[in-house]
Coordinates of N, CA, C and O in Angstrom, one line a residue:
E27 N 0.8 -1.2 0.1 CA 0.1 0.1 -0.2 C 0.7 1.2 0.0 O 1.7 1.1 0.5
Q28 N 0.3 2.4 -0.4 CA 0.8 3.5 -0.8 C 0.6 4.8 0.1 O -0.7 4.7 0.0
C29 N 1.1 5.4 1.0 CA 0.4 6.2 1.7 C 0.4 7.6 0.8 O 1.2 8.2 0.3
V30 N -0.9 7.9 0.7 CA -1.1 9.0 -0.1 C -1.3 10.2 0.6 O -1.3 11.3 -0.1
L31 N -1.5 10.5 1.8 CA -1.7 11.6 2.8 C -1.4 11.4 4.0 O -2.3 10.0 4.7
Q32 N -0.9 12.0 4.9 CA -0.5 12.0 6.2 C -1.1 13.3 6.8 O -0.4 14.5 6.6
L33 N -1.9 13.5 7.8 CA -2.1 14.5 8.8 C -2.5 14.3 10.4 O -3.0 13.1 10.5
R34 N -2.1 15.2 11.0 CA -2.2 15.0 12.2 C -4.0 15.5 12.8 O -4.2 16.3 12.5
I35 N -4.4 14.6 13.4 CA -5.8 14.7 13.6 C -6.3 14.4 15.0 O -5.1 13.7 15.6
K36 N -7.2 14.8 15.9 CA -7.8 14.2 17.2 C -9.0 13.6 17.0 O -10.2 13.7 15.9
T37 N -9.0 12.3 17.2 CA -10.5 11.2 16.7 C -11.4 11.0 17.9 O -10.8 11.0 19.3
F38 N -12.4 11.1 17.6 CA -13.5 10.9 18.9 C -14.5 9.4 18.3 O -14.6 9.7 17.5
R39 N -15.3 8.9 19.1 CA -15.7 7.9 18.7 C -17.3 8.0 19.8 O -17.3 8.6 20.7
L40 N -18.3 7.8 19.0 CA -19.7 8.3 19.3 C -19.8 6.8 20.3 O -19.7 5.8 19.8
T41 N -20.8 6.9 21.7 CA -20.7 6.0 22.4 C -22.0 5.2 21.9 O -22.8 5.6 21.7
T42 N -22.0 3.6 22.3 CA -23.3 2.9 22.1 C -23.6 2.2 23.2 O -22.8 2.5 24.7
A43 N -24.9 1.5 23.4 CA -25.3 0.7 24.4 C -24.2 -0.2 25.1 O -23.9 -0.4 26.3
R44 N -23.3 -0.9 23.9 CA -22.4 -1.6 24.0 C -21.3 -1.0 25.4 O -20.5 -1.8 26.3
D45 N -21.0 0.0 24.9 CA -19.6 0.7 25.6 C -20.0 1.0 27.2 O -19.5 0.8 28.3
L46 N -21.7 1.0 27.4 CA -22.0 1.3 28.6 C -22.5 -0.4 29.4 O -22.4 -0.4 30.3
E47 N -22.2 -1.2 28.4 CA -22.4 -2.6 29.3 C -20.9 -3.1 29.6 O -21.0 -3.8 30.7
K48 N -20.1 -2.5 28.9 CA -18.8 -3.1 29.3 C -18.0 -2.3 30.3 O -17.3 -2.7 30.9
A49 N -18.6 -1.3 30.6 CA -18.1 -0.3 31.5 C -18.1 -1.0 33.3 O -19.1 -1.3 33.6
P50 N -17.2 -1.3 34.0 CA -17.3 -1.8 35.1 C -18.2 -0.7 36.1 O -18.3 0.6 36.2
P51 N -19.2 -1.0 36.7 CA -20.2 -0.5 37.9 C -19.4 0.5 38.5 O -20.1 1.3 39.0
T52 N -18.6 0.0 39.0 CA -18.0 1.0 40.3 C -17.0 1.8 39.8 O -16.1 3.0 40.3
E53 N -16.8 1.9 38.0 CA -15.7 2.9 37.8 C -16.3 4.4 37.7 O -17.4 4.7 37.4
T54 N -15.4 5.3 38.2 CA -15.8 6.5 38.0 C -15.0 7.7 37.1 O -14.7 8.7 37.2
S55 N -14.1 6.8 36.3 CA -12.8 7.5 35.6 C -13.5 8.4 34.8 O -14.9 8.1 34.1
Q56 N -13.5 9.6 33.9 CA -13.6 10.6 33.0 C -13.6 9.4 31.6 O -14.6 10.1 31.0
S57 N -12.9 8.8 31.5 CA -12.7 7.8 30.2 C -14.3 6.7 29.8 O -14.6 6.5 29.0
V58 N -15.1 6.7 31.2 CA -16.3 5.8 30.7 C -17.5 6.4 30.7 O -17.7 7.6 30.9
P59 N -18.0 6.3 29.6 CA -19.1 6.9 29.0 C -20.4 7.2 30.0 O -20.6 6.0 30.4
K60 N -21.0 8.3 30.3 CA -22.0 8.2 31.1 C -23.4 8.0 30.2 O -24.3 7.5 31.0
K61 N -23.6 7.7 29.2 CA -24.7 8.0 28.1 C -24.4 7.5 26.5 O -23.4 8.0 26.3
V62 N -25.2 6.8 26.3 CA -25.0 6.6 24.8 C -25.4 7.5 23.9 O -26.3 8.9 24.0
G63 N -24.5 8.0 22.8 CA -24.7 9.0 22.1 C -23.7 10.5 22.1 O -23.6 11.3 21.8
E64 N -22.5 10.0 23.3 CA -21.7 11.1 23.7 C -20.7 10.8 22.8 O -20.2 9.6 22.7
W65 N -20.0 12.0 22.3 CA -18.4 11.8 22.0 C -17.4 11.6 22.8 O -17.5 12.2 23.8
K66 N -16.5 10.4 22.7 CA -15.7 10.2 23.7 C -14.2 10.3 22.9 O -14.2 9.7 21.8
E67 N -13.4 11.1 23.5 CA -12.0 11.5 22.8 C -11.3 10.0 22.8 O -11.0 9.4 23.7
M68 N -10.5 9.7 21.7 CA -9.7 8.9 21.0 C -8.1 9.1 21.7 O -7.5 8.2 22.2
G69 N -8.0 10.0 21.2 CA -6.4 10.7 21.0 C -6.4 11.1 19.8 O -7.1 11.5 19.1
I70 N -5.0 11.6 19.9 CA -4.3 12.4 18.6 C -3.2 11.7 17.9 O -2.3 10.9 18.9
G71 N -3.0 12.2 17.1 CA -2.0 11.3 16.1 C -2.1 11.3 14.5 O -3.1 11.7 14.0
P72 N -1.3 11.0 14.0 CA -1.4 11.1 12.4 C -2.5 10.2 11.9 O -2.4 8.9 12.2
I73 N -3.1 10.6 10.8 CA -4.1 9.3 10.2 C -3.0 9.8 9.0 O -2.8 10.4 8.3
R74 N -3.3 8.0 8.1 CA -2.4 7.8 7.0 C -3.8 7.4 6.3 O -4.3 6.8 6.5
V75 N -4.0 7.9 4.6 CA -4.4 7.1 3.9 C -3.9 6.6 2.8 O -3.3 7.0 2.3
L76 N -4.2 5.4 3.1 CA -3.3 4.4 2.3 C -4.1 3.5 1.1 O -5.3 3.4 1.2
Q77 N -3.3 3.6 0.0 CA -3.9 3.2 -1.5 C -3.7 1.8 -1.5 O -2.1 1.5 -1.8
P78 N -4.3 0.9 -2.6 CA -3.5 -0.2 -3.1 C -2.5 0.3 -4.1 O -2.7 1.0 -4.7
P79 N -1.8 -0.6 -4.1 CA -0.6 -0.3 -5.4 C -1.0 -0.3 -7.0 O -2.7 -0.2 -6.7
S80 N -0.7 0.6 -7.8 CA -1.4 1.5 -8.7 C -1.9 0.4 -9.5 O -2.9 0.6 -10.8
S81 N -1.1 -0.8 -9.6 CA -1.6 -2.2 -10.6 C -3.0 -2.6 -10.5 O -3.8 -3.2 -11.0
S82 N -3.5 -2.4 -9.2 CA -5.1 -2.6 -8.5 C -6.1 -1.8 -9.1 O -5.7 -0.4 -9.0
S83 N -7.1 -2.1 -9.5 CA -8.3 -1.3 -9.9 C -9.3 -1.2 -8.8 O -10.2 -0.7 -9.2
S84 N -8.8 -1.3 -7.9 CA -9.8 -1.2 -6.2 C -10.4 -0.2 -6.2 O -9.1 1.2 -6.6
T85 N -11.5 0.4 -6.2 CA -11.8 1.9 -5.6 C -11.9 2.3 -4.4 O -13.1 2.2 -3.8
H86 N -11.1 1.6 -3.1 CA -11.3 1.8 -1.9 C -9.6 2.6 -1.1 O -8.7 2.4 -2.1
V87 N -9.8 2.9 0.2 CA -8.5 3.4 0.8 C -9.0 2.8 2.2 O -10.1 2.5 2.4
R88 N -7.8 2.7 3.2 CA -7.3 2.5 4.2 C -7.4 3.3 5.0 O -5.9 4.5 4.6
L89 N -7.6 3.6 6.1 CA -7.3 4.8 7.1 C -6.9 4.1 8.0 O -7.4 3.0 8.5
V90 N -5.6 4.7 8.5 CA -5.2 4.5 9.9 C -4.5 5.2 10.6 O -3.5 6.2 10.4
Q91 N -5.1 5.0 12.1 CA -4.5 6.3 13.1 C -4.0 5.7 14.3 O -4.7 4.9 14.9
R92 N -2.7 6.4 14.5 CA -2.2 5.7 15.7 C -2.3 6.9 16.7 O -1.8 7.9 16.3
R93 N -2.0 6.6 17.9 CA -2.2 7.5 18.8 C -0.4 8.0 18.9 O 0.1 7.4 19.5
E94 N -0.1 8.9 19.7 CA 1.3 9.7 19.4 C 1.3 9.6 20.9 O 0.5 10.0 22.1
T95 N 2.4 9.3 21.5 CA 2.9 9.1 23.1 C 3.5 10.5 23.5 O 2.9 10.7 24.5
T96 N 4.0 11.2 22.6 CA 3.9 12.9 22.7 C 3.7 13.4 21.6 O 3.4 13.1 20.1
P97 N 3.6 14.8 21.6 CA 3.4 15.7 20.6 C 3.9 15.7 19.5 O 5.1 16.4 19.7
G98 N 4.0 15.2 18.4 CA 4.4 15.6 17.4 C 5.2 14.2 17.3 O 5.7 13.7 16.4
G99 N 5.0 13.4 18.2 CA 6.0 12.0 18.1 C 5.3 10.6 17.7 O 4.7 10.8 16.7
Q100 N 6.2 9.7 17.8 CA 5.9 8.4 17.0 C 4.4 8.0 18.2 O 4.3 8.0 18.7
G101 N 3.8 7.6 16.9 CA 2.6 6.6 17.0 C 2.4 5.4 17.9 O 3.3 4.5 17.5
T102 N 1.8 5.0 18.5 CA 2.1 3.6 19.3 C 0.8 2.8 19.2 O 0.4 2.1 18.2
K103 N -0.3 3.2 19.8 CA -1.6 2.1 19.7 C -2.6 3.0 18.9 O -2.8 4.0 18.4
V104 N -2.9 1.5 18.0 CA -3.7 1.8 16.8 C -5.4 2.4 17.4 O -6.2 1.8 17.9
L105 N -5.8 3.5 16.6 CA -6.9 4.4 17.2 C -7.9 3.4 16.2 O -9.1 3.3 16.3
L106 N -7.2 3.5 15.1 CA -8.6 3.6 13.6 C -7.8 2.7 12.6 O -6.9 3.1 12.2
N107 N -8.6 1.7 12.0 CA -7.8 0.9 11.4 C -9.1 0.4 10.2 O -9.2 -0.7 10.7
C108 N -9.4 0.6 9.2 CA -11.1 0.9 8.4 C -10.7 1.0 7.1 O -9.7 1.5 6.4
T109 N -11.6 0.1 6.1 CA -11.2 0.5 4.7 C -12.8 1.2 4.6 O -13.5 0.9 5.2
I110 N -12.5 2.2 3.5 CA -13.5 2.9 2.7 C -13.7 2.8 1.6 O -12.2 2.8 0.9
S111 N -15.0 2.6 1.3 CA -15.2 2.5 0.2 C -16.6 2.9 -0.3 O -16.5 3.3 -1.6
T112 N -16.8 3.9 0.2 CA -18.1 4.8 -0.5 C -18.3 6.3 0.5 O -17.4 6.3 1.8
C113 N -18.2 7.6 -0.5 CA -18.2 8.7 0.2 C -19.7 9.0 0.1 O -20.1 8.8 -1.3
E114 N -20.5 9.5 1.0 CA -21.9 10.4 0.8 C -21.9 11.5 1.2 O -21.5 11.5 2.4
L115 N -22.5 12.1 0.7 CA -23.3 13.5 1.6 C -24.6 13.2 2.5 O -25.3 12.8 2.1
D116 N -24.1 13.0 3.9 CA -25.2 12.7 4.8 C -25.9 14.2 5.3 O -24.7 15.0 5.7
S117 N -27.0 14.0 5.7 CA -27.4 15.1 6.1 C -26.8 15.9 7.6 O -27.2 16.8 8.3
S118 N -26.8 14.8 8.4 CA -26.4 15.5 9.9 C -25.0 14.7 10.2 O -24.4 13.6 10.5
L119 N -23.8 16.0 11.0 CA -22.6 15.3 10.9 C -22.5 14.6 12.2 O -21.6 13.6 12.2
F120 N -23.1 15.0 13.6 CA -22.8 14.7 14.7 C -24.1 13.5 14.8 O -23.7 12.9 15.8
E121 N -25.0 13.3 14.3 CA -25.5 11.9 14.8 C -25.0 10.6 14.3 O -24.5 10.7 13.4
A122 N -25.7 9.4 14.7 CA -25.2 8.4 14.3 C -25.7 8.2 13.2 O -26.5 8.5 13.1
P123 N -24.8 7.3 12.6 CA -25.5 7.1 11.0 C -26.3 5.7 11.0 O -26.2 5.0 11.6
S124 N -27.2 5.5 9.9 CA -27.7 4.2 9.6 C -26.6 3.1 9.1 O -25.9 4.0 8.0
N125 N -26.9 2.1 9.3 CA -25.2 1.3 8.7 C -25.8 0.6 7.8 O -27.3 -0.4 7.5
T126 N -26.0 1.5 6.5 CA -26.5 1.1 5.0 C -25.5 0.7 3.7 O -25.7 0.5 2.5
T127 N -24.1 0.1 4.6 CA -23.0 0.0 3.7 C -23.1 -1.8 3.8 O -23.7 -2.3 5.0
S128 N -22.5 -2.5 3.3 CA -22.1 -3.5 3.6 C -21.2 -3.9 4.7 O -20.4 -2.8 5.3
P129 N -21.0 -5.1 5.7 CA -20.3 -4.7 6.9 C -18.8 -5.0 6.4 O -18.3 -4.9 7.6
N130 N -18.4 -4.8 5.8 CA -16.8 -4.9 5.2 C -16.1 -3.6 4.7 O -14.8 -3.5 4.6
S131 N -16.9 -2.6 5.0 CA -16.7 -1.3 4.2 C -17.1 -0.3 4.9 O -18.4 -0.4 5.4
G132 N -16.1 0.7 4.6 CA -16.6 2.2 5.8 C -17.1 3.4 5.0 O -17.2 3.0 3.6
K133 N -17.9 4.0 5.5 CA -18.4 5.5 4.9 C -17.8 6.6 5.3 O -17.1 7.0 6.5
I134 N -17.4 7.4 4.2 CA -17.0 8.9 5.0 C -18.9 10.2 4.6 O -19.3 9.7 3.8
F135 N -18.9 10.7 5.6 CA -20.2 11.0 5.7 C -19.5 12.8 5.4 O -18.5 13.0 5.2
K136 N -20.7 13.6 5.3 CA -20.4 15.1 5.2 C -19.5 16.0 6.1 O -19.8 15.4 7.1
P137 N -19.0 16.3 5.2 CA -17.7 17.1 6.3 C -18.3 18.2 7.0 O -19.0 18.8 5.7
E138 N -17.7 19.0 7.8 CA -18.6 20.1 8.2 C -17.3 21.3 8.9 O -17.4 20.3 9.8
G139 N -16.5 22.2 8.4 CA -15.8 23.2 9.0 C -14.5 22.0 9.4 O -14.0 21.6 8.5
K140 N -13.9 21.9 10.6 CA -12.7 21.3 10.7 C -13.0 19.7 10.8 O -12.3 18.9 11.2
F141 N -14.4 19.1 10.9 CA -14.9 17.8 11.2 C -15.2 16.9 10.1 O -15.7 17.4 8.9
C142 N -14.9 15.5 10.2 CA -15.5 14.8 9.0 C -15.6 13.4 10.1 O -15.4 13.2 10.8
R143 N -17.0 13.2 10.0 CA -17.6 12.0 10.3 C -17.6 10.8 9.4 O -17.5 10.6 8.1
V144 N -17.0 9.4 10.1 CA -16.6 8.2 9.4 C -17.5 7.1 9.9 O -17.7 7.1 11.1
G145 N -17.7 6.4 9.3 CA -18.7 5.3 10.0 C -17.8 3.9 9.1 O -17.4 3.8 8.3
A146 N -17.4 3.0 10.5 CA -16.5 2.2 9.7 C -16.8 0.8 10.2 O -17.4 0.7 11.7
P147 N -16.5 -0.6 10.3 CA -16.8 -1.9 11.0 C -15.4 -2.1 11.7 O -14.6 -1.7 11.1
V148 N -16.2 -2.6 12.8 CA -15.2 -2.6 13.8 C -15.3 -4.3 14.0 O -16.4 -4.4 14.6
Q149 N -14.0 -5.1 14.4 CA -14.1 -6.4 15.1 C -14.3 -6.5 16.6 O -13.6 -5.6 16.8
D150 N -15.4 -6.7 17.2 CA -15.8 -6.6 18.8 C -15.6 -8.0 19.3 O -16.7 -8.6 19.3
G151 N -14.9 -8.6 19.7 CA -14.6 -10.2 19.7 C -14.8 -11.4 18.7 O -14.3 -11.0 17.9
D152 N -16.2 -11.9 18.5 CA -16.5 -12.4 17.9 C -17.4 -12.3 16.3 O -17.7 -12.2 15.0
E153 N -17.6 -10.7 16.9 CA -18.9 -10.1 15.9 C -18.6 -8.7 15.4 O -17.3 -8.3 16.1
V154 N -18.8 -8.3 14.2 CA -18.6 -7.0 13.7 C -19.5 -6.0 13.7 O -20.2 -6.5 13.5
V155 N -19.0 -5.0 14.1 CA -20.0 -4.0 14.6 C -19.5 -2.7 14.1 O -18.4 -2.5 13.6
F156 N -20.6 -1.9 13.6 CA -20.5 -0.5 13.0 C -20.2 0.8 13.8 O -20.7 0.9 14.7
E157 N -19.1 1.4 14.0 CA -18.7 2.3 14.9 C -18.7 3.9 14.1 O -18.3 3.6 12.5
T158 N -18.7 4.7 14.6 CA -18.8 5.9 14.3 C -18.1 6.9 14.6 O -17.7 7.1 15.8
Y159 N -17.2 7.6 14.0 CA -15.9 8.1 14.5 C -16.2 9.9 14.0 O -16.6 10.0 12.6
L160 N -15.9 10.7 14.8 CA -15.5 12.1 14.1 C -14.2 12.4 14.4 O -13.4 12.1 15.4
L161 N -13.7 13.0 13.1 CA -12.3 13.4 12.7 C -12.1 14.9 12.9 O -12.9 15.9 12.9
K162 N -11.3 15.3 13.9 CA -11.1 16.9 13.6 C -9.9 17.3 13.6 O -8.8 16.9 13.8
F163 N -9.7 18.2 12.0 CA -8.7 18.4 11.9 C -8.1 19.7 12.4 O -8.5 20.5 12.5
K164 N -6.7 20.2 11.9 CA -6.5 21.6 12.4 C -6.9 22.7 11.8 O -7.1 23.8 12.3
S165 N -7.1 22.3 10.7 CA -8.3 23.5 9.7 C -9.0 22.8 8.6 O -9.1 21.9 8.2
E166 N -9.5 23.9 8.6 CA -11.0 23.6 7.3 C -10.0 22.9 5.9 O -10.6 21.9 5.3
G167 N -8.7 23.4 5.9 CA -8.3 23.2 4.3 C -7.8 22.3 4.4 O -8.0 20.9 3.9
D168 N -7.2 21.4 5.7 CA -6.7 20.0 6.1 C -8.0 19.2 5.9 O -7.8 17.8 5.1
R169 N -9.3 19.5 6.4 CA -10.4 18.8 5.8 C -10.8 18.6 4.7 O -11.1 17.3 3.8
E170 N -10.6 19.8 4.2 CA -11.1 19.5 2.6 C -10.2 18.6 1.6 O -10.3 17.9 1.1
I171 N -8.6 18.7 2.1 CA -8.1 18.2 1.2 C -8.0 16.4 1.7 O -8.2 15.7 0.9
F172 N -8.3 15.9 3.4 CA -8.5 14.8 3.1 C -9.6 14.1 2.6 O -9.7 13.3 1.9
T173 N -11.0 14.9 2.6 CA -12.2 14.5 1.8 C -11.9 14.2 0.6 O -12.6 13.3 -0.1
N174 N -11.3 15.3 -0.4 CA -10.7 15.2 -1.7 C -10.2 13.9 -2.4 O -10.0 13.0 -3.0
V175 N -9.1 13.7 -1.4 CA -8.3 12.6 -1.4 C -8.9 11.1 -1.3 O -8.7 10.6 -2.4
V176 N -9.8 11.2 -0.2 CA -10.8 9.8 -0.2 C -11.6 9.8 -1.4 O -11.7 8.7 -1.5
A177 N -12.4 10.9 -1.6 CA -13.2 11.1 -2.5 C -12.5 10.5 -3.9 O -13.1 9.4 -4.5
D178 N -11.6 11.0 -4.4 CA -10.7 10.9 -5.6 C -10.7 9.4 -5.9 O -10.7 8.7 -6.3
S179 N -9.9 8.8 -4.3 CA -9.4 7.2 -4.8 C -11.0 6.3 -4.4 O -10.4 5.2 -4.9
C180 N -11.7 7.1 -3.9 CA -13.1 5.8 -3.9 C -13.7 6.1 -5.4 O -14.7 5.7 -5.6
G181 N -13.3 6.8 -6.2 CA -13.9 6.9 -7.4 C -15.1 8.1 -7.4 O -15.9 7.9 -8.4
Y182 N -15.2 8.6 -6.5 CA -16.4 10.3 -6.4 C -15.9 11.4 -7.0 O -15.0 11.6 -6.7
T183 N -17.0 12.2 -7.1 CA -16.4 13.6 -7.4 C -16.3 14.2 -6.1 O -16.8 14.1 -5.0
K184 N -15.2 15.2 -6.1 CA -14.9 15.9 -5.1 C -16.1 16.3 -3.9 O -16.9 17.0 -4.6
L185 N -15.8 16.2 -3.1 CA -16.8 16.7 -2.1 C -17.0 18.3 -1.8 O -16.0 18.8 -1.8

C-alpha cells in the first residue's frame, strides 16, 4: 500500500449501548461513557490514507491512525484501521449514521468545518459492529484535502 496523505488529527468515537454494558459498575473515571450518543475522545495522532498498489483497479482506501506518545511524536496504539469504499453526503454530521453499507466497508460522511464523520466496521470479539468516528482536523483546509483525497480514491467527485 502507498501512503497518499498523512495529517495530524484528533479522533472521537460515538458511544453506544455496548460501551455502557462493558463499563465496570464502580468505575468513576472520565473515560467511561455516561450515556449513549456522547463523543468520547480516543486520542491525537497522524492519520494515513493508504491506497492499494497502482496496478490494482480497486476503488477503496484504508485509514490508519495511531495515538501519539508525545506531541508530534511516534504513534503507538492503533486508534483507527478501516477500509473506506463509500463517500456520501449525509444531512447530519454529529448524529449516528444508519448502517446502509456492506459490513466490510466504511463510509465518509458529510464534512463540516474542521470535522469529518466516518462510519466503519470494527471487530468486537466474535462479531463485526459498525462504529462512528468524528475526525477533527487542524483547519478546514486540511479537512478539505482529506475528503478530496478519499473521494478521488473511491471514484467519487470531490465533496
